[in-house]
Coordinates of C-alpha atoms and ligand atoms in Angstrom, one line a residue:
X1 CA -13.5 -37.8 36.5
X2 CA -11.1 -34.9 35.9
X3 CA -12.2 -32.6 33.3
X4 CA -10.3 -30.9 30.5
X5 CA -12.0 -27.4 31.2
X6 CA -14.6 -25.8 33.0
X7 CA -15.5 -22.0 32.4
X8 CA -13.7 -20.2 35.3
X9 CA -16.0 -18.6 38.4
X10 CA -14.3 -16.3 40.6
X11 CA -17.3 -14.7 42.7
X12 CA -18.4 -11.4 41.3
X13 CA -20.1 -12.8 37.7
X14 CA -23.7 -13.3 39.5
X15 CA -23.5 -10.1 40.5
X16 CA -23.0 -8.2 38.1
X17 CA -25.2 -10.1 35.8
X18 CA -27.9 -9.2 38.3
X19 CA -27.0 -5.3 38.5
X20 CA -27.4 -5.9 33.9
X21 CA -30.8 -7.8 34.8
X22 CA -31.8 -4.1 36.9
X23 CA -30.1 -2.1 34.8
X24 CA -32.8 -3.2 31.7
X25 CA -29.7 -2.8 29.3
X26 CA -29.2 -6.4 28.2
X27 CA -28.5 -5.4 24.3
X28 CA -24.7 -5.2 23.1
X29 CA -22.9 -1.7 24.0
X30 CA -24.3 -1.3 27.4
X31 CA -22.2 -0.2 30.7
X32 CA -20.7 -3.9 31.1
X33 CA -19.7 -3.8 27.4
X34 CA -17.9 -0.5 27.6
X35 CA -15.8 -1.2 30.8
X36 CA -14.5 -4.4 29.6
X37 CA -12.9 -2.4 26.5
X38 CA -11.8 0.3 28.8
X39 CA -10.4 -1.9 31.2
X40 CA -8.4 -3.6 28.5
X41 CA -7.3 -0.5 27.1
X42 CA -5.7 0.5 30.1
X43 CA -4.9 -2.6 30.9
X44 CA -3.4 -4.2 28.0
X45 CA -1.9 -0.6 26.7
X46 CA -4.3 -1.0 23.7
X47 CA -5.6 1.8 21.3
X48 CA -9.0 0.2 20.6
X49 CA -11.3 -2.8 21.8
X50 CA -14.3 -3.8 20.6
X51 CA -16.2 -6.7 22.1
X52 CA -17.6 -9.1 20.1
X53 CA -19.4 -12.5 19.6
X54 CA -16.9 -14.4 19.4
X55 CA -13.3 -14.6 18.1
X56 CA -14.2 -15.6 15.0
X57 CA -16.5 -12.9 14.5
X58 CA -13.4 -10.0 15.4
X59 CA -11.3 -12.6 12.4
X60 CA -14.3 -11.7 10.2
X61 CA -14.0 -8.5 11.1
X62 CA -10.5 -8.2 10.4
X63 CA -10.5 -9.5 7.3
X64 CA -13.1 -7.3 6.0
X65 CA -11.6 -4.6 7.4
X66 CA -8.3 -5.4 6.0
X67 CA -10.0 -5.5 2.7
X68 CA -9.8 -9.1 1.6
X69 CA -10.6 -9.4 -1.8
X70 CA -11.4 -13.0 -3.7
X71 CA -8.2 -14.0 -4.8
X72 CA -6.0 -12.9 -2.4
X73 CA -3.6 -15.1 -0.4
X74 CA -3.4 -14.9 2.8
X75 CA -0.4 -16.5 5.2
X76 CA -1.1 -18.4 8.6
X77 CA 0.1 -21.9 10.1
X78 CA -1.8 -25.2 8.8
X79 CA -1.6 -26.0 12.9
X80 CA -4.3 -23.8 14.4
X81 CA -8.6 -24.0 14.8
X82 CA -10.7 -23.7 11.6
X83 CA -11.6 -20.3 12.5
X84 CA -8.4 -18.3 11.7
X85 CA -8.6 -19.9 8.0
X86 CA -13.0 -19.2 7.8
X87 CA -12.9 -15.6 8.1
X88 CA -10.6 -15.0 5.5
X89 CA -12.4 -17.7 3.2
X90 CA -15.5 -16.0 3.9
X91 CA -14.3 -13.2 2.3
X92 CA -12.6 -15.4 -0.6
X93 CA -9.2 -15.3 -0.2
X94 CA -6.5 -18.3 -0.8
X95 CA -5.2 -19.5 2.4
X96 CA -1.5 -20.3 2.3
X97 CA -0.1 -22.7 4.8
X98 CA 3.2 -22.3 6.3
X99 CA 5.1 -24.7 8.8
X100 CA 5.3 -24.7 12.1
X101 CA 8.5 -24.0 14.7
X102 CA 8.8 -27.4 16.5
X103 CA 9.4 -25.1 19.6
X104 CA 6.6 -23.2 20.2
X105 CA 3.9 -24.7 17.5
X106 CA 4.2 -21.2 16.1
X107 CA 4.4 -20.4 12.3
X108 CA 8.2 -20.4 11.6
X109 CA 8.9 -16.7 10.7
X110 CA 12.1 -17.9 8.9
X111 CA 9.7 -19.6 6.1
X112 CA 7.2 -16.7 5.8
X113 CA 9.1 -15.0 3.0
X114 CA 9.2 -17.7 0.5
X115 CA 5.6 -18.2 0.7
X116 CA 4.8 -14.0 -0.2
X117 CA 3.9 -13.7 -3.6
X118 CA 2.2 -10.4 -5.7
X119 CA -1.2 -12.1 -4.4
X120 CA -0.4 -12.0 -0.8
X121 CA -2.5 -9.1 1.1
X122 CA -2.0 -10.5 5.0
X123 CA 0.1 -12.6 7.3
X124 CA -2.2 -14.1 10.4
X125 CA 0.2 -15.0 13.3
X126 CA -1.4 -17.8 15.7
X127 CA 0.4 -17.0 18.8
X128 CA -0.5 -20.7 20.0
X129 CA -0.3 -21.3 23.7
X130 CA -0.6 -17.6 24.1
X131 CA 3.3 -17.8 23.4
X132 CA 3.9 -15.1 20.7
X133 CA 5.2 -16.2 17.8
X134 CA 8.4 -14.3 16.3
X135 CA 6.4 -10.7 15.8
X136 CA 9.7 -8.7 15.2
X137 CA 10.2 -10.6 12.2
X138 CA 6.5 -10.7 10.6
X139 CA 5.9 -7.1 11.1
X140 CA 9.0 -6.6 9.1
X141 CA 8.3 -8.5 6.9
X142 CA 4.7 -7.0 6.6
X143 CA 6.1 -3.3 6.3
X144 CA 9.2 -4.6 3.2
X145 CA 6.1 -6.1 1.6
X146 CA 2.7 -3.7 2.3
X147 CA 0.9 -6.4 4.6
X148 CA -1.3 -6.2 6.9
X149 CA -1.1 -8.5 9.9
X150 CA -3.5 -10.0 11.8
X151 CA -2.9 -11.3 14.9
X152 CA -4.8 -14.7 16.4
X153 CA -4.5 -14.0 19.9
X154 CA -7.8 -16.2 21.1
X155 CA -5.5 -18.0 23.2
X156 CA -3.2 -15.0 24.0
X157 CA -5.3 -12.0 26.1
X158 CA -3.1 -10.9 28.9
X159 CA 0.3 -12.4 27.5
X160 CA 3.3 -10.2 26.5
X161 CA 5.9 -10.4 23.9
X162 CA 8.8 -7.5 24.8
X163 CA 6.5 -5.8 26.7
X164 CA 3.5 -5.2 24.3
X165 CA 0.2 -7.5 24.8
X166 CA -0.7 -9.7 22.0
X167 CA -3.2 -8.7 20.4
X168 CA -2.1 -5.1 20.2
X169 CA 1.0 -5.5 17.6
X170 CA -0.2 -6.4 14.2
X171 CA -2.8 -4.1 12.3
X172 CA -5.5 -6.3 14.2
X173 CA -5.6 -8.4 16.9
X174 CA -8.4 -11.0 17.9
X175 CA -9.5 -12.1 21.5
X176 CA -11.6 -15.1 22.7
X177 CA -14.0 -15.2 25.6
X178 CA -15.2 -18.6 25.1
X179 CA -15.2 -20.4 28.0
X180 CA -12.3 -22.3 27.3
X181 CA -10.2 -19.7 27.1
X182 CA -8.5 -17.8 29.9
X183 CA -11.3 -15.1 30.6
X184 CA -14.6 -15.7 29.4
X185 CA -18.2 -15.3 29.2
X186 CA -19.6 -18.3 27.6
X187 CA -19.1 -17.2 23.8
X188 CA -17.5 -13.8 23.0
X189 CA -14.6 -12.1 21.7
X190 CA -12.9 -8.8 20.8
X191 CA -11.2 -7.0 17.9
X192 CA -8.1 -4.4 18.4
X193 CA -6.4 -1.9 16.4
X194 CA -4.5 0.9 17.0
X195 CA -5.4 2.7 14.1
X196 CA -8.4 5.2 14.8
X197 CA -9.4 4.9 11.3
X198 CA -10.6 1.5 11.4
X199 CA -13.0 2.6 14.2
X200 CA -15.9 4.2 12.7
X201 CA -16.1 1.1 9.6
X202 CA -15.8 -1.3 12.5
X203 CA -18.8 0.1 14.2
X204 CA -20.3 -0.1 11.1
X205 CA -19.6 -3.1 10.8
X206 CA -20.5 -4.7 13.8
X207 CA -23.7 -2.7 14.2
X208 CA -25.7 -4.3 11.0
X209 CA -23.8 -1.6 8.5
X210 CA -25.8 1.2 10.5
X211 CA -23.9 4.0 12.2
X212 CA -26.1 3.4 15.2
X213 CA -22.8 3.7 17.8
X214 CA -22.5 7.3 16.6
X215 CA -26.6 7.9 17.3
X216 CA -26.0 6.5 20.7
X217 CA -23.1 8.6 21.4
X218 CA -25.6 11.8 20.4
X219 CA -23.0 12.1 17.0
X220 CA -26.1 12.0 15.0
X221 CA -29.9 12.6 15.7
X222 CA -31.1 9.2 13.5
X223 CA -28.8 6.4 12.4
X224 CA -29.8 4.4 8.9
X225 CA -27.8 1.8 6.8
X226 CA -24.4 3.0 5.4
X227 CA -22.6 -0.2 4.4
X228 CA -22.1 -3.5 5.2
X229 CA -22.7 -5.0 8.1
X230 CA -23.3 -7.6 10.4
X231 CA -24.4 -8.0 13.4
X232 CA -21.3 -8.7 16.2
X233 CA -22.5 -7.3 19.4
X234 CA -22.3 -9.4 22.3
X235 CA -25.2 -8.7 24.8
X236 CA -24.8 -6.8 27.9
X237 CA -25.2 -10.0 30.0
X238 CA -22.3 -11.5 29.1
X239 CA -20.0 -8.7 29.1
X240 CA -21.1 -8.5 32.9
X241 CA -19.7 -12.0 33.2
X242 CA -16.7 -11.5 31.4
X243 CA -15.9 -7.9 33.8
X244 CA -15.7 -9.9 36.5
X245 CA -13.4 -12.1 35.1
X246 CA -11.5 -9.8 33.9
X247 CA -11.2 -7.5 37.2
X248 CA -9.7 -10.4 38.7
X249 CA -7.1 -11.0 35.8
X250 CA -4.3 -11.2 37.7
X251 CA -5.4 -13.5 40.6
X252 CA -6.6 -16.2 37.4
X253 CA -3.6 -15.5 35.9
X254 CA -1.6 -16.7 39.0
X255 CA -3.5 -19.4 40.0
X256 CA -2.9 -20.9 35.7
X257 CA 0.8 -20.0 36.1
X258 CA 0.4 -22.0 39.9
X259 CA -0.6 -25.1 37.8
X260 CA 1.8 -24.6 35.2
X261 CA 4.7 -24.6 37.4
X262 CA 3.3 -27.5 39.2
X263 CA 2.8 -29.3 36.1
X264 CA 6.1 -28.0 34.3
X265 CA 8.2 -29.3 37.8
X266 CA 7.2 -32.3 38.3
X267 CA 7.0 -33.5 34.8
X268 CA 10.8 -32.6 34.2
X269 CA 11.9 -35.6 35.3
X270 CA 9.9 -37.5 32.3
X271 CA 11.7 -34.9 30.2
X272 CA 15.2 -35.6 31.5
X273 CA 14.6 -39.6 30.9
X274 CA 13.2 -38.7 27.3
X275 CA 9.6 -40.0 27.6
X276 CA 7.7 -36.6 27.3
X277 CA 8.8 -33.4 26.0
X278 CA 7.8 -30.4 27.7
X279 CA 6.8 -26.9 26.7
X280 CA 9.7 -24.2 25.4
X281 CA 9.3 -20.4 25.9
X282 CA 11.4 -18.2 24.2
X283 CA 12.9 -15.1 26.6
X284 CA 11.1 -12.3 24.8
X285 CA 7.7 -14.1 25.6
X286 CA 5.8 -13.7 28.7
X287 CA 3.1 -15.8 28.1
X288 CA -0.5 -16.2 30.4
X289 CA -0.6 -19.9 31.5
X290 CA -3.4 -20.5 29.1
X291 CA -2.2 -24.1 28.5
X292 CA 0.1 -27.1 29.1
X293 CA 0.8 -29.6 27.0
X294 CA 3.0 -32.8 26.5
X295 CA 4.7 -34.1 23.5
X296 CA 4.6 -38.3 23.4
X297 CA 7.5 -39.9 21.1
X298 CA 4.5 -40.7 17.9
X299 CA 1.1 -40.7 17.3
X300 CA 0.6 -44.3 18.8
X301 CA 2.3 -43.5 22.3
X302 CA 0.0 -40.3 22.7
X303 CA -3.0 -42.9 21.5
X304 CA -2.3 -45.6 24.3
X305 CA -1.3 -42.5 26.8
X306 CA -4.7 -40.6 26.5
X307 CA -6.4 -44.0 27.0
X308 CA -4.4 -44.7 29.5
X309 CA -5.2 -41.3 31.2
X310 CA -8.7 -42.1 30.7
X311 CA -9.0 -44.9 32.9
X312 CA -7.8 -43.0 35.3
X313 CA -10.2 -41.0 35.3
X314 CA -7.8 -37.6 33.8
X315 CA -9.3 -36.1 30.3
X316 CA -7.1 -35.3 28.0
X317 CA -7.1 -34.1 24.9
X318 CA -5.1 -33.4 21.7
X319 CA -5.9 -30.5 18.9
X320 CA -5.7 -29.4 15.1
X321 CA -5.6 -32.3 12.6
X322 CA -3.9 -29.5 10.2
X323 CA -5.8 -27.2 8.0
X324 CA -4.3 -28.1 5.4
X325 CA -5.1 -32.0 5.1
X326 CA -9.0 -31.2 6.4
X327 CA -11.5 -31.3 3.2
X328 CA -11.9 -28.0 3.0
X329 CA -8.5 -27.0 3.7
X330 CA -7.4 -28.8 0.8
X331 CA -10.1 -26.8 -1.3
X332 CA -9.7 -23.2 -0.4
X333 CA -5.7 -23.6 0.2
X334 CA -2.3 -25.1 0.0
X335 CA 0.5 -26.3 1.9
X336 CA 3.8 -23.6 0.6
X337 CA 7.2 -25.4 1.9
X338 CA 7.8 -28.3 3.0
X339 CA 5.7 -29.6 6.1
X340 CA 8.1 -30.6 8.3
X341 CA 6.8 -30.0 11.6
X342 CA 3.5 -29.7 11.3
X343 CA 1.8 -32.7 11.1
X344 CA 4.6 -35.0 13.0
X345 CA 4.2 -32.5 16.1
X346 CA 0.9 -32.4 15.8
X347 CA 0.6 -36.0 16.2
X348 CA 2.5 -35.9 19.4
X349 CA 1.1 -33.2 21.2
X350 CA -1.5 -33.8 24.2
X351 CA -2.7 -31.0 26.2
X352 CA -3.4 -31.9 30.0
X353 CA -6.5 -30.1 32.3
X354 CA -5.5 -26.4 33.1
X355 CA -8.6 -24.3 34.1
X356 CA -8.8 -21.8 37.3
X357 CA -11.0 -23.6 39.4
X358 CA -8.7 -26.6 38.8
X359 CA -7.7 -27.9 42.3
X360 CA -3.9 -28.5 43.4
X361 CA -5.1 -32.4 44.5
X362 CA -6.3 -33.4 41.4
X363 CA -3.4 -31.4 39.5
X364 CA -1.1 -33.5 41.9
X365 CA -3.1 -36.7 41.2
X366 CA -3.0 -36.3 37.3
X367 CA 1.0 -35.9 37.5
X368 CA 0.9 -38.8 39.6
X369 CA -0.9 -40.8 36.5
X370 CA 1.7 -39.5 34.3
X371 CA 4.8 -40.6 36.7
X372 CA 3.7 -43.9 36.7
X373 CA 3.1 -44.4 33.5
X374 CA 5.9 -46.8 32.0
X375 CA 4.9 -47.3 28.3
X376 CA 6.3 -43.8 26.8
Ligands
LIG401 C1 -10.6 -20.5 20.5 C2 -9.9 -20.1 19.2 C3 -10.5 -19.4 18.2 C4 -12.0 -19.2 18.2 O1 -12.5 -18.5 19.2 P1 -14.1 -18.3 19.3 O2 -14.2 -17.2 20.4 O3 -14.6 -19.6 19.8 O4 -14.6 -17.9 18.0 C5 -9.8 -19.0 17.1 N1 -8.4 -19.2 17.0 C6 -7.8 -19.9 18.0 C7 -6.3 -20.1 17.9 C8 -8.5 -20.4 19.1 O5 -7.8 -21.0 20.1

């Protein structure tokens, strides 16, 4: 059997989990913790990273940092994981759903506007595929109306739109590190800004509302409780994982885009004859390989396909029955707009096995499946 995912392994993770083990640091903001952020800084040309338990946990952050009030509405796409809607819920805001571009599963940036209202504090960008969605046009739109933007980038780390990393545009950006995602180690995440400002109330924040990074930085000769706070440090241990991974981030990066290219190839032949439809990347997006998917004519030809697949020993899967049809999407938001695209492409959509220890024969035996295949 073929799996969907397996967390990536590329050598140097045992180490470096031993040198944690012997350095007796295994708490959160240890020497693994602080040269994964610096690596990304540099790296991804960003002002601020700060690891944390998980994506979610840096969307949590972000909406608390961006001041979410009860009330509020907040913009995203109805086509994305629970997780971009929770942390704004959690804080009690109104989510507002807004289709999706056909073309990239993106929120359409062209129906943003209509959906702003005096009650609208943030747009949340889901740069799906870690394609990025149209951020010229949201972060205008943010600045004509005083928003802050927030941008989901757990599928985007190491993916560019005109030169600037996701993750680093809007007022926030979130990472994943679970290990489905393109770097990982096991559960984990991080949180960027630009602005220094937010630095000192995101330590805060992450460190159980005590200003405890300042203590450890010799700032302060006792740290004590100044606000709220939770507790979003990942430990030591796993940030020795995920420095490994990510001193390697080029060579995962090529072998993704290696299976990509394979995939995107051979599979273009299905495309030409209408059976599948294939993945669109708009020019200003350099993206990371983090997934491919197919799009089957309906709902019932992805059904039988998957099955189909399955037989054969190839998992596959499809994602995101829409937010806003779930139970609790329906009770702590609304569809705005029509929903054109969003549930019809959702229906279609079936994402094939792409992870870095993947090998080239079975990526050439699952394309095989798909060729012959003759019930699209
Ligand atoms: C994976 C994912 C998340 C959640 O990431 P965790 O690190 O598991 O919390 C959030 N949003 C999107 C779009 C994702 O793909």
């Amino acid at each position: 059997m073929i799996s969907f995912n397996k967390a990536p392994f590329v050598g140097n993770e045992l180490e470096y989990m031993q040198q944690a083990i012997r350095n007796g640091k295994l708490c959160g903001d240890g020497p693994f913790t602080k040269k994964c952020s610096a690596l990304m800084c540099e790296k991804l040309k960003a002002g601020n990273v700060l690891l944390t338990t998980s994506c979610t946990h840096a969307l949590e952050m972000a909406a608390f940092l961006c001041e979410i009030q009860p009330g509020d509405e907040v913009i995203m796409p109805s086509y994305t994981f629970v997780s971009t809607a929770d942390a704004f819920v959690l804080q009690g805001a109104r989510i507002v759903f807004v289709d999706i571009r056909p073309d990239t599963m993106n929120i359409d940036e062209t129906k943003i506007e209509a959906a702003i209202t005096e009650k609208t504090k943030a747009i949340v960008p889901v740069h799906y595929a870690g394609v990025s969605c149209e951020m010229d046009t949201i972060m205008a739109l943010a600045k004509k109306y005083g928003l802050k933007v927030v941008e989901d980038a757990a599928q985007g780390v190491n993916a560019w739109y005109k030169g600037r990393a996701l993750g680093t545009i809007g007022d926030f950006g979130c990472y994943s590190f679970h290990e489905t995602k393109n770097y990982t180690m096991g559960e984990g995440g991080a949180l960027l800004f630009g602005d220094d400002r937010y630095l000192e109330p995101a330590e805060i924040l992450r460190e159980k509302g005590t200003d405890r990074s300042k203590f450890f930085r010799g700032q302060i000769d006792k740290y004590t409780w100044v606000g709220y706070g939770s507790s979003y440090l990942p430990s030591d241990l796993n940030a020795a994982y995920l420095y490994a991974q990510l001193e390697k981030m080029d060579e995962i990066g090529r072998k993704r885009q290696e299976i990509y290219d394979y995939y995107k190839e051979k599979l273009q032949p299905l495309a030409d004859r209408g059976c599948l439809e294939l993945p669109h990347i708009p020019e200003e997006c350099t993206p990371n390989a983090h997934m491919f998917y197919v799009k089957a004519k309906n709902l019932e030809t992805r059904t039988k396909l998957i099955s189909h697949l399955r037989e054969k020993g190839v998992y596959c899967v499809f994602h995101y029955i829409p937010l806003h049809s779930s139970p609790a999407g329906r009770r702590f938001g609304e569809f705005r707009g029509e929903d054109v695209y969003t549930t019809r492409e959702s229906e279609r959509l079936m994402r094939l096995p792409m992870f870095y220890n993947l090998s080239m024969e079975d990526v050439r035996y699952i394309v095989k499946c798909l060729l012959e295949y003759d019930e699209y």
